[in-house]
Tab-separated table of C-alpha atoms in Angstrom:
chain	number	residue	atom	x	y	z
A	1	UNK	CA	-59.679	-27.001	-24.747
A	2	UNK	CA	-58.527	-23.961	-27.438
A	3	UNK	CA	-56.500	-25.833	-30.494
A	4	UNK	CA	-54.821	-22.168	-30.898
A	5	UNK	CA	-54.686	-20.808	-27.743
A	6	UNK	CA	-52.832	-20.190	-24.708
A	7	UNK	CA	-53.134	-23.114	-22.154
A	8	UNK	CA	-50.575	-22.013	-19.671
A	9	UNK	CA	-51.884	-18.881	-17.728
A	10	UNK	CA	-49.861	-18.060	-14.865
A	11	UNK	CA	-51.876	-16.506	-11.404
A	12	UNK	CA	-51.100	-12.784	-11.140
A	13	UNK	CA	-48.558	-12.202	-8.292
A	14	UNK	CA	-49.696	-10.337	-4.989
A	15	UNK	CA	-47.995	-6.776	-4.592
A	16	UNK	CA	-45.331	-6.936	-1.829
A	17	UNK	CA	-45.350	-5.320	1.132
A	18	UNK	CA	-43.164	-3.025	2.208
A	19	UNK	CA	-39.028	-3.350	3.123
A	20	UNK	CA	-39.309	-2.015	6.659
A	21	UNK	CA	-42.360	-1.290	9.001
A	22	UNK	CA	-40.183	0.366	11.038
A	23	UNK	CA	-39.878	4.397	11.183
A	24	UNK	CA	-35.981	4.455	12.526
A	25	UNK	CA	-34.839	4.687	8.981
A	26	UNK	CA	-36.710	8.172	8.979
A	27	UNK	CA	-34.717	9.306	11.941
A	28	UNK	CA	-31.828	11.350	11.642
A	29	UNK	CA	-28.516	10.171	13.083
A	30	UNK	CA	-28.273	12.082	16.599
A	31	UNK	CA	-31.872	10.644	16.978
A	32	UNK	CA	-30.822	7.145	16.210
A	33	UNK	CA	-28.092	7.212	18.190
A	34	UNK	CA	-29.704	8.403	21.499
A	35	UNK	CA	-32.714	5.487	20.670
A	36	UNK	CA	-30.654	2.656	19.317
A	37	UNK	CA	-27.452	3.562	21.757
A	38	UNK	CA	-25.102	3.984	18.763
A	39	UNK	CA	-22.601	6.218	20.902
A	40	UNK	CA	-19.421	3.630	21.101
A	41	UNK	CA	-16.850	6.449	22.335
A	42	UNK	CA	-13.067	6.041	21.240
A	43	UNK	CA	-11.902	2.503	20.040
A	44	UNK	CA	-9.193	0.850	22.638
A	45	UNK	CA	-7.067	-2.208	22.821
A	46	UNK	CA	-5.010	-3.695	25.117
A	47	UNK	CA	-2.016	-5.386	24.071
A	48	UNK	CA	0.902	-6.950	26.138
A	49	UNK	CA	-0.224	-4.771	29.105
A	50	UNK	CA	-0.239	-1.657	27.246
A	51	UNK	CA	-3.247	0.180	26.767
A	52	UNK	CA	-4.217	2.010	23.165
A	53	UNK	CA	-6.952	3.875	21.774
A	54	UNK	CA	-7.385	5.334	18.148
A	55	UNK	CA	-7.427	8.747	17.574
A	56	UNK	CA	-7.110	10.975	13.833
A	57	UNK	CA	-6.384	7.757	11.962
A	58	UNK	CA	-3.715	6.351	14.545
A	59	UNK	CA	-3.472	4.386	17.359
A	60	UNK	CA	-2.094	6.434	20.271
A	61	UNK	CA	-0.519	5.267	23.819
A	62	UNK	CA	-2.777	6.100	26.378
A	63	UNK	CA	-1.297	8.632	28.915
A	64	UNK	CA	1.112	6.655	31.384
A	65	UNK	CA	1.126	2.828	29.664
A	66	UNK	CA	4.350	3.411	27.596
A	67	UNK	CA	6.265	5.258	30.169
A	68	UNK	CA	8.492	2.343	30.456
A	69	UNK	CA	9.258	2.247	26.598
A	70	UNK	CA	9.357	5.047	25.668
A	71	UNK	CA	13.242	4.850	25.687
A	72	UNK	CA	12.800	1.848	23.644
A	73	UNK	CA	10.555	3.306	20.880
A	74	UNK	CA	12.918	6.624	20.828
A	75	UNK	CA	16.350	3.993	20.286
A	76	UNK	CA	14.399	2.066	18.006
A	77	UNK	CA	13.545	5.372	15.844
A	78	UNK	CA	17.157	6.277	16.103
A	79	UNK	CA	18.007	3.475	14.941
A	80	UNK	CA	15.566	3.273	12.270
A	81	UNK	CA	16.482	6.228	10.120
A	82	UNK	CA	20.171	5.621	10.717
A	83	UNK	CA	19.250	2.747	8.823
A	84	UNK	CA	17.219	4.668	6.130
A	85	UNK	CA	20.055	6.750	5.919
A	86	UNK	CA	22.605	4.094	5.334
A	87	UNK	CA	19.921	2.285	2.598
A	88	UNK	CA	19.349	5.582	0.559
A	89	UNK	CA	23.630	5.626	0.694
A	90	UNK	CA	23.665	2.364	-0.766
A	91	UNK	CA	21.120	3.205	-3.074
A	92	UNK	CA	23.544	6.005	-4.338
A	93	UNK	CA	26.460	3.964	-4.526
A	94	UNK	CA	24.717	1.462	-6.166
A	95	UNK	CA	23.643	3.808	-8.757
A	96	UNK	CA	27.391	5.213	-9.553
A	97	UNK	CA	29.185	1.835	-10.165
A	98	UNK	CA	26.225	1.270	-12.396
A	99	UNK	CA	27.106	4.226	-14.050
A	100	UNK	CA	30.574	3.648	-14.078
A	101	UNK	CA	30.210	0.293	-15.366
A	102	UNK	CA	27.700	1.264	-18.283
A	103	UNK	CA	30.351	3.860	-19.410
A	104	UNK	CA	33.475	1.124	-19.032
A	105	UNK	CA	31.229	-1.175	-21.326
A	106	UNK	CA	30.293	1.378	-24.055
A	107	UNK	CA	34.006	1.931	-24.017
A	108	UNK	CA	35.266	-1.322	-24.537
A	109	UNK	CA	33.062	-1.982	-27.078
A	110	UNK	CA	33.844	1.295	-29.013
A	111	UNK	CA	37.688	-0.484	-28.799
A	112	UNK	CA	36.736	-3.952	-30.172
A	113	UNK	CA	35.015	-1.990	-32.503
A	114	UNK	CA	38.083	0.337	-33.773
A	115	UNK	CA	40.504	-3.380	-32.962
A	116	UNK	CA	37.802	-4.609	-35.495
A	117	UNK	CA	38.333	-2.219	-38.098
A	118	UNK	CA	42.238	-1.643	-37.688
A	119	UNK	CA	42.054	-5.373	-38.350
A	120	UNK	CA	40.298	-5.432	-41.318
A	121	UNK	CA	41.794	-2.200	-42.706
A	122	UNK	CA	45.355	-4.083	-42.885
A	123	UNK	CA	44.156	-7.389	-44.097
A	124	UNK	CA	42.522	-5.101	-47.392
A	125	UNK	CA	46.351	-3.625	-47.220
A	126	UNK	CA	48.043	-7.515	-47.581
């Protein structure tokens, strides 16, 4: 037993073996699709009866599922930026009695102001 020396001497570690045995990584992607059957085709749901699939970032009616409503989803646009319409009006109107009322204030305390001074010009008069 060393008095000065190291008694703890760990085992050296076996090297690892590799991540993957498996050559698919080394494939390009038309290759891995055709082996590993990667080809899913356009995405498509089904909801309430109506059939849609996404296309260019959107989902999209599929030809002849939204015949019925399409009516419905042309009114409901209508309707939709008559409301837009009427919120950016609001907006605006909002925006002038703002105004208005940020020019009344300044006013009337300009006039308490001057009522202030009138005051206290007189009393210096007395």
């Amino acid at each position: 037993m060393p008095l000065f020396g190291n008694t703890f001497s760990p085992k050296k570690t076996p090297p690892r073996k590799s991540a993957s045995l498996s050559n698919l990584h080394l494939l390009d992607r038309s290759t891995r699709e055709v082996e590993l059957g990667l080809e899913y085709g356009i995405p498509t749901m089904n909801l309430a009866g109506q059939s849609l699939k996404f296309e260019n970032g959107q989902w999209v009616a599929e030809s002849g599922s939204f015949t019925g409503d399409r009516r419905e989803m042309q009114r409901l646009r209508k309707r939709n930026q008559q409301l837009e319409e009427e919120n950016n009006l609001l907006r605006l109107k909002v925006d002038i009695l703002l105004d208005m009322l940020s020019e009344t204030t300044a006013e009337s305390h300009l006039m308490e102001k001057e009522l202030e001074e009138l005051k206290s010009h007189s009393r210096r008069r007395k």
